[in-house]
Coordinates of C-alpha atoms and ligand atoms in Angstrom, one line a residue:
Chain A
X1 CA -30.2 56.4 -18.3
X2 CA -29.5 58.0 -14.9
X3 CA -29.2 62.3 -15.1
X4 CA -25.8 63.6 -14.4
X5 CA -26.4 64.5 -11.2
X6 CA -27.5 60.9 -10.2
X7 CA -24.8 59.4 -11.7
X8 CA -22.1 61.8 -9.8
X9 CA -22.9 62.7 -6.8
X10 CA -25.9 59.8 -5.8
X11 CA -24.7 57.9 -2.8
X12 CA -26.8 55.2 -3.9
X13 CA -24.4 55.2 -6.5
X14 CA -22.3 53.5 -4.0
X15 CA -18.8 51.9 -4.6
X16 CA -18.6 53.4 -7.4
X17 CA -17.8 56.5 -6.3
X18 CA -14.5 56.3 -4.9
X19 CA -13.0 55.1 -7.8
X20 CA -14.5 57.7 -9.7
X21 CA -13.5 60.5 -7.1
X22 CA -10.2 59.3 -7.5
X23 CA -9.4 59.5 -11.1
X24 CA -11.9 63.0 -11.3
X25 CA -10.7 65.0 -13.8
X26 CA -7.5 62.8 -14.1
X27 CA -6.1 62.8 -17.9
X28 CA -3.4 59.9 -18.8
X29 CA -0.7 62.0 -20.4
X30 CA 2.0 59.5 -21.9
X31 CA -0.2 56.6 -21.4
X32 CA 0.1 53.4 -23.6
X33 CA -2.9 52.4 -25.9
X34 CA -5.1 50.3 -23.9
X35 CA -7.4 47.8 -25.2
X36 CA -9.7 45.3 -23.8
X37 CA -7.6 42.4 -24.1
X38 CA -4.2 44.4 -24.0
X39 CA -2.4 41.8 -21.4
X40 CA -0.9 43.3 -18.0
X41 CA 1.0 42.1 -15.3
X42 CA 2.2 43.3 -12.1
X43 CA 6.1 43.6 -12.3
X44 CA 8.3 41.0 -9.8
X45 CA 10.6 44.3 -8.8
X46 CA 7.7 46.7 -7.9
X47 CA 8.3 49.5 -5.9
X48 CA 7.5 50.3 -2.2
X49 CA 3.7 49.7 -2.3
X50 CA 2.9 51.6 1.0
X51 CA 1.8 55.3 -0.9
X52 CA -0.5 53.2 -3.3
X53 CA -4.5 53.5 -2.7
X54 CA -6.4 50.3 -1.9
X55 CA -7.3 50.0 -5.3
X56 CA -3.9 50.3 -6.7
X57 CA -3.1 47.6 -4.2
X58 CA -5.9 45.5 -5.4
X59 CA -4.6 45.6 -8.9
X60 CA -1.3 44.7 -8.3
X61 CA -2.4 41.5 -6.5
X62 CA -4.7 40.7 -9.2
X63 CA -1.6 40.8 -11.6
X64 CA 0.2 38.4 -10.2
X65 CA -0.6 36.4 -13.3
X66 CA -1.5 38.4 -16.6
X67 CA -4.3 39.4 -17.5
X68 CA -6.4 41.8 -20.1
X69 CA -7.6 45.2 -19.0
X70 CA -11.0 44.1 -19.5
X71 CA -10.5 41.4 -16.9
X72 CA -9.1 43.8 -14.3
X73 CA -12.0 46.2 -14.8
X74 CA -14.8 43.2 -14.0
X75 CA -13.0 41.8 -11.1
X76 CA -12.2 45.0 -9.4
X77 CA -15.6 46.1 -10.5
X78 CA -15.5 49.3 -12.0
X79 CA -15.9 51.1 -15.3
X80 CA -12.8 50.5 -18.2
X81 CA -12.2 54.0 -18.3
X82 CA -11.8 54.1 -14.5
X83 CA -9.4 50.6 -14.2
X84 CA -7.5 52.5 -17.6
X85 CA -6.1 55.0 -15.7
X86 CA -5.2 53.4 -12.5
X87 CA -3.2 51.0 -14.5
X88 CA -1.8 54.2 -16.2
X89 CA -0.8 55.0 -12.5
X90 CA 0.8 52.1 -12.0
X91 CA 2.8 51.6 -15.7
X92 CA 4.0 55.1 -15.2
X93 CA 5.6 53.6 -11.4
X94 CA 7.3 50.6 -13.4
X95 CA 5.0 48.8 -11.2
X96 CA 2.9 46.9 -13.5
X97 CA 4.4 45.6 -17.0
X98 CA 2.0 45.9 -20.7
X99 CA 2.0 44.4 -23.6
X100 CA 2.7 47.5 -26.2
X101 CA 1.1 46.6 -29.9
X102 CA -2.6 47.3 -30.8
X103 CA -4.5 44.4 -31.6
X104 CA -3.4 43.1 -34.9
X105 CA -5.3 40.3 -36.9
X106 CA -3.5 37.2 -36.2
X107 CA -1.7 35.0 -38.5
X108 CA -1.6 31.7 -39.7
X109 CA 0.3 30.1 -37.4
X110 CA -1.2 31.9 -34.3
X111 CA -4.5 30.8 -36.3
X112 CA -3.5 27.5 -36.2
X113 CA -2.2 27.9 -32.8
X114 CA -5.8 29.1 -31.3
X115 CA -7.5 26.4 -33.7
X116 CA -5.6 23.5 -31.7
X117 CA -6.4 25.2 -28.4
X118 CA -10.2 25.1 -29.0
X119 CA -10.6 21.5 -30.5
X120 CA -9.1 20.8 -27.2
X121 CA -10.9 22.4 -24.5
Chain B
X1 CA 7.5 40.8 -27.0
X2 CA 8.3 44.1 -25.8
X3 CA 6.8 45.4 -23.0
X4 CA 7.1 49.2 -20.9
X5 CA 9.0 48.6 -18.0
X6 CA 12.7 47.3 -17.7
X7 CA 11.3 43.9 -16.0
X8 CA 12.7 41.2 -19.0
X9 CA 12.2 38.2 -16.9
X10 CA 8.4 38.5 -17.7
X11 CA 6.4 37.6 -20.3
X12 CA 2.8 38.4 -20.9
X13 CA 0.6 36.2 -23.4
X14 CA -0.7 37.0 -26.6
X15 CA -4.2 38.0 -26.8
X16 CA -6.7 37.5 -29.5
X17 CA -10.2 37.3 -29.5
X18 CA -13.6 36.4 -31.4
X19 CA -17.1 38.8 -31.7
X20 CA -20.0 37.0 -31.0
X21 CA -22.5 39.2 -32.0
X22 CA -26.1 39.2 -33.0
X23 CA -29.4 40.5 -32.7
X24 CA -31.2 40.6 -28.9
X25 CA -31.5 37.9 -26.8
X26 CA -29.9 35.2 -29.3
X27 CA -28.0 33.7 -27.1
X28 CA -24.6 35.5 -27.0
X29 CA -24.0 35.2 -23.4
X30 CA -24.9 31.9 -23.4
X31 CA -22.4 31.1 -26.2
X32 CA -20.0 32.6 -24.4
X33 CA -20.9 30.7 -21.0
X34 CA -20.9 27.5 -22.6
X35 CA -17.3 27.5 -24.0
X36 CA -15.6 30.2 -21.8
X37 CA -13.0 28.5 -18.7
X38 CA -14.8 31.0 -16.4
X39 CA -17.7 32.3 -16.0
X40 CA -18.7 35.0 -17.6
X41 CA -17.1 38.7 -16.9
X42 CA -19.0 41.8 -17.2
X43 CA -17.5 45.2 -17.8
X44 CA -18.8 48.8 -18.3
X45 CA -17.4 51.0 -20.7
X46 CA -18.7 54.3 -20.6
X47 CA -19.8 56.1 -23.3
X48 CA -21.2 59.9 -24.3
X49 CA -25.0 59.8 -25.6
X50 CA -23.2 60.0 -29.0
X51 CA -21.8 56.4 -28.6
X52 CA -18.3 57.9 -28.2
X53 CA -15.6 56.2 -25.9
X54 CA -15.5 58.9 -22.6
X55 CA -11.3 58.3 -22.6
X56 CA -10.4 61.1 -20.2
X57 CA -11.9 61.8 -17.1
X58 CA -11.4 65.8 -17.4
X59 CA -14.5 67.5 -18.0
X60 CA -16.3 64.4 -18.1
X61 CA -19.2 66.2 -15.4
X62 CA -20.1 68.3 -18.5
X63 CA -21.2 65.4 -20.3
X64 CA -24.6 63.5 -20.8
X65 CA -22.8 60.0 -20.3
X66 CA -24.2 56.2 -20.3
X67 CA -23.1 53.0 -19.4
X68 CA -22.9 50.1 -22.0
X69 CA -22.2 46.4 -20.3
X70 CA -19.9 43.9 -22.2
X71 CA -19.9 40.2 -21.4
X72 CA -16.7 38.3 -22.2
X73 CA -15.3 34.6 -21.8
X74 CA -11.8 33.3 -22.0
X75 CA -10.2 30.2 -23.2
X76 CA -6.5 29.8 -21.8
X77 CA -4.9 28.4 -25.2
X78 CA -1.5 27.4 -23.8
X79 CA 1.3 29.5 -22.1
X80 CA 1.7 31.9 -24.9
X81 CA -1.8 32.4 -26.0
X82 CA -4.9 33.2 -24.9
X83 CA -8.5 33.5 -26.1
X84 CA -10.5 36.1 -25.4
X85 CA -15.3 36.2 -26.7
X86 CA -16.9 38.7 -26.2
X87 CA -21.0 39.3 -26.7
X88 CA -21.7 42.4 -28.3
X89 CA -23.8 44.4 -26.4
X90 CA -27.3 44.3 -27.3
X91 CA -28.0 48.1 -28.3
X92 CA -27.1 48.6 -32.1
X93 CA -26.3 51.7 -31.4
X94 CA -23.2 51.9 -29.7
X95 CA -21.0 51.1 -33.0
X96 CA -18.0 52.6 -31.4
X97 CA -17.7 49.7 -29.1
X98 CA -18.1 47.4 -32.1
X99 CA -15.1 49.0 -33.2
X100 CA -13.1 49.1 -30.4
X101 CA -14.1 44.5 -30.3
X102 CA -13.8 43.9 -33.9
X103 CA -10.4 45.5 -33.9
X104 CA -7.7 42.7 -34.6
X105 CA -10.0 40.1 -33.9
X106 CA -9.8 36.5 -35.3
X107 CA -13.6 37.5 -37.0
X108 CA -17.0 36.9 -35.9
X109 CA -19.8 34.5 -34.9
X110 CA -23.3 36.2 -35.6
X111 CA -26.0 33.9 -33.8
X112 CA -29.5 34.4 -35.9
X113 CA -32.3 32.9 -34.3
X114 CA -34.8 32.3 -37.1
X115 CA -37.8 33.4 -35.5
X116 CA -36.8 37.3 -35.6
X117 CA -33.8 36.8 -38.6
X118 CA -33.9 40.3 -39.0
X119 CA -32.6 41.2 -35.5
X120 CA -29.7 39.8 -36.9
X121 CA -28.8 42.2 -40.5
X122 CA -27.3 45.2 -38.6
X123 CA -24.6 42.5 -37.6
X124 CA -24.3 41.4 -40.8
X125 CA -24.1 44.5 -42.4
X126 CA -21.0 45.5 -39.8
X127 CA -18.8 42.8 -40.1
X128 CA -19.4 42.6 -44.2
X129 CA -18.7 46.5 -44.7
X130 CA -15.4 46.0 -42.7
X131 CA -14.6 42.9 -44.4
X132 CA -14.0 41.2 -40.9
X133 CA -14.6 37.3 -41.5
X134 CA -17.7 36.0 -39.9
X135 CA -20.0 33.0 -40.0
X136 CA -23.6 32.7 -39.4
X137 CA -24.4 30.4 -36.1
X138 CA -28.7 29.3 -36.4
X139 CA -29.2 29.1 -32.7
X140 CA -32.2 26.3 -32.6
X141 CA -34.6 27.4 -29.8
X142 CA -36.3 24.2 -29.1
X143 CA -38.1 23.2 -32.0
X144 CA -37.7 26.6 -33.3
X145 CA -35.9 25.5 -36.2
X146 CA -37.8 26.9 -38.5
X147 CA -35.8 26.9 -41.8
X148 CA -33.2 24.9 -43.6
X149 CA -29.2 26.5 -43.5
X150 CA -30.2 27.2 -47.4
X151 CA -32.7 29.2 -46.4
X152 CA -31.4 31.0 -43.8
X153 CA -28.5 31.7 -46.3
X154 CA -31.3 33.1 -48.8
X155 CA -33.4 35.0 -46.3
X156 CA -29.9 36.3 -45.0
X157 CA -28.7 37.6 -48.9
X158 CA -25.6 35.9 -47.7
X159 CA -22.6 35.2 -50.1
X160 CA -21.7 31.9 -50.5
X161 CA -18.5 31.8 -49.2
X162 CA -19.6 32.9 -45.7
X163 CA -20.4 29.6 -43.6
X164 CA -23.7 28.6 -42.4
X165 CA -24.2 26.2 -39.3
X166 CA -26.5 25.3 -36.9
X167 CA -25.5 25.3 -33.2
X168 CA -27.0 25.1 -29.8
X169 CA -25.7 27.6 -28.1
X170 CA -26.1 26.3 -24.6
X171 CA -23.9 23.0 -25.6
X172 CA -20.5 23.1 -25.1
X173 CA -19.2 21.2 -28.2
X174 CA -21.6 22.6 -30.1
X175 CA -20.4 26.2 -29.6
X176 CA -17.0 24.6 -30.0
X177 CA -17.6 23.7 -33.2
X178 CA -18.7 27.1 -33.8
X179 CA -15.6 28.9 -32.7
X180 CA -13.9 25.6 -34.8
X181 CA -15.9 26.9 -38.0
X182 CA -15.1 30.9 -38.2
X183 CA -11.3 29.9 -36.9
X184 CA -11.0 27.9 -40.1
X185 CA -13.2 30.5 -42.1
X186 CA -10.6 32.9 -41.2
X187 CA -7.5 31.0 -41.7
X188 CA -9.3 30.1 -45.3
X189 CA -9.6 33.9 -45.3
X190 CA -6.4 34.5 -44.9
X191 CA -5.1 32.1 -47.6
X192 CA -6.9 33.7 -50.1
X193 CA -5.5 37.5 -50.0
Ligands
GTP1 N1 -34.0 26.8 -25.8 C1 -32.9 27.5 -26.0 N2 -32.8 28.6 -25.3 C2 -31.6 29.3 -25.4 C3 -30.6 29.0 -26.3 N3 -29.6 29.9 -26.2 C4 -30.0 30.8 -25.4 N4 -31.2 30.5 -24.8 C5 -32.0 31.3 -23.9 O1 -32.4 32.5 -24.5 C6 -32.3 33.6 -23.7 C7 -31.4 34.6 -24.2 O2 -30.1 34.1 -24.2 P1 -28.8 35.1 -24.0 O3 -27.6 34.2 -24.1 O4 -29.0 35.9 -22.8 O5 -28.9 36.0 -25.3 P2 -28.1 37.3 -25.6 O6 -27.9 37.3 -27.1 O7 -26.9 37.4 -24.7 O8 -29.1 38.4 -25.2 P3 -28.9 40.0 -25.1 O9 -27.5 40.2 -24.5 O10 -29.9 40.5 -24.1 O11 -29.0 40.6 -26.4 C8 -31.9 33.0 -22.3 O12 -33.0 32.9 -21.5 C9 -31.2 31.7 -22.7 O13 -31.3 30.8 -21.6 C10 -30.7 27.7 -27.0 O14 -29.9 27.3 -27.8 N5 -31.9 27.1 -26.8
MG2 MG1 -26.2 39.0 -23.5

């Protein structure tokens, strides 16, 4: 457990602290529920990507296919809090397309669905 | 599906996933390695000292925060679907992100290896008080196997309805089997309400 101080302001914190600097003290007003596997997508008639920071830039590329939130956070490597409010950014521009609902248990036939899929891999 | 944005020639997949929890070092990440199509991911998630999701960044300098790491597979089910495991992190403590994985999932694996079986009761005791199906995966350690699945079923107090199999967690179709076993466990599960 690093102090506070460490953890903010340590340069050998590294990388992370440009992400962090730039959602600092950022709230997500409006935002949609995001969960781990809440699937997202970067939308085929996104706006003008030239006022969008590097990271923005590098999410939307990654989105080119869907993929959970969790996903996004690991290969963009930061914290889900961080990657949750750049895609908040990016819903907000139309840019990037979520799935709404909350994680539901599934039913049968999804069951069944997910069974057939895994006696097959 | 319905999605935020006006984009309606897109579709995103369904997600789902299954816990594979346990007590330290059991073998979760190696469960999840073994049947995952990718390697396994790691995220942070961070957390106040109280366990508590940090879900605004406002204020969050006031705060004594820490960092808990998730590991997570996925199995690309077909077009529509998709598969999400992820290991529960190894600290006990941090119930909140329990929460936040057993939500909506299809249920839960809880590896016991039989030398330390009691690394493996706070699982237990989670996924029973929420009523989230779950099997019990022995992971045999080389020559490790200590006990029989009746006696792991004993030494666990475990009702008799909840599944008891021995796996390898390192082997592909034995972890399939697994994730084979609580799929059918739940779908049995859900039959029965
Ligand atoms: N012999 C043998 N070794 C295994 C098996 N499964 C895991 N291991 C080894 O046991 C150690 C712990 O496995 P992990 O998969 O990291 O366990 P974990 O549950 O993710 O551990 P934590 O996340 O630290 O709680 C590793 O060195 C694995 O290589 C198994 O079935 N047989
Ligand atoms: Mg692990």
């Amino acid at each position: 457990m690093t102090s506070r101080e460490d953890w903010w302001y340590d340069e050998a914190a590294g990388p992370l602290v440009r992400p962090y600097a730039m959602v600092r003290g950022r709230t997500r007003p409006n935002a949609p529920d995001l969960h781990l596997v809440t699937q997202v997508r970067a939308s085929s008639f996104a706006s003008d990507q030239t006022s969008l920071t590097v990271e923005h830039r590098e999410i939307m590329a990654l989105c080119a296919r869907p993929l959970s939130v969790a996903e996004v956070a690991a290969y963009l490597d930061v914290p889900l809090v961080v990657v949750k409010v750049l895609l908040s950014d990016l819903i907000e521009r139309g840019d990037v397309l979520v799935q709404t609902s909350t994680p539901k248990i599934p039913d049968r036939d999804l069951l069944q669905a997910v069974l057939d899929g895994v006696r097959g891999i | 599906m319905v999605f935020v944005g006006s984009d309606g020639q897109l579709t995103v997949p369904t997600a789902v996933k299954i816990v594979i929890a346990g007590g330290f070092g059991t073998g979760k990440t190696t469960m999840v390695a073994s049947v995952s199509e990718i390697p396994p991911l790691r995220t942070e998630e961070l957390l106040t000292e109280a366990g508590v999701h940090v879900d605004d960044l406002a204020g969050i300098e006031g705060k004594d925060t820490t960092t808990v790491a998730l590991d997570f597979g996925r199995i690309t089910i077909n077009t529509k679907v998709v598969l999400y495991l992820f290991g529960t992190p190894g600290q006990n403590r941090f119930w909140f992100m329990w929460d936040e994985l057993a939500t909506g999932a299809i249920g839960a694996v809880v590896l016991v290896d039989t030398r330390r079986l009691d690394s493996s009761f706070p699982s237990i005791d989670f996924f029973e008080h929420r009523a989230i199906p779950f099997i019990v995966a022995v992971n045999c350690f080389d020559g490790s196997q200590l006990y029989t699945v009746d006696e792991v079923r004993h030494a666990l107090d475990l009702d008799e309805q909840i599944p008891v199999i021995l796996c390898d967690a390192r082997d592909r179709e034995s972890s399939k089997a697994v994730l084979v076993e609580l799929i059918q466990h739940s779908m049995n599960r859900l039959a029965a309400v």
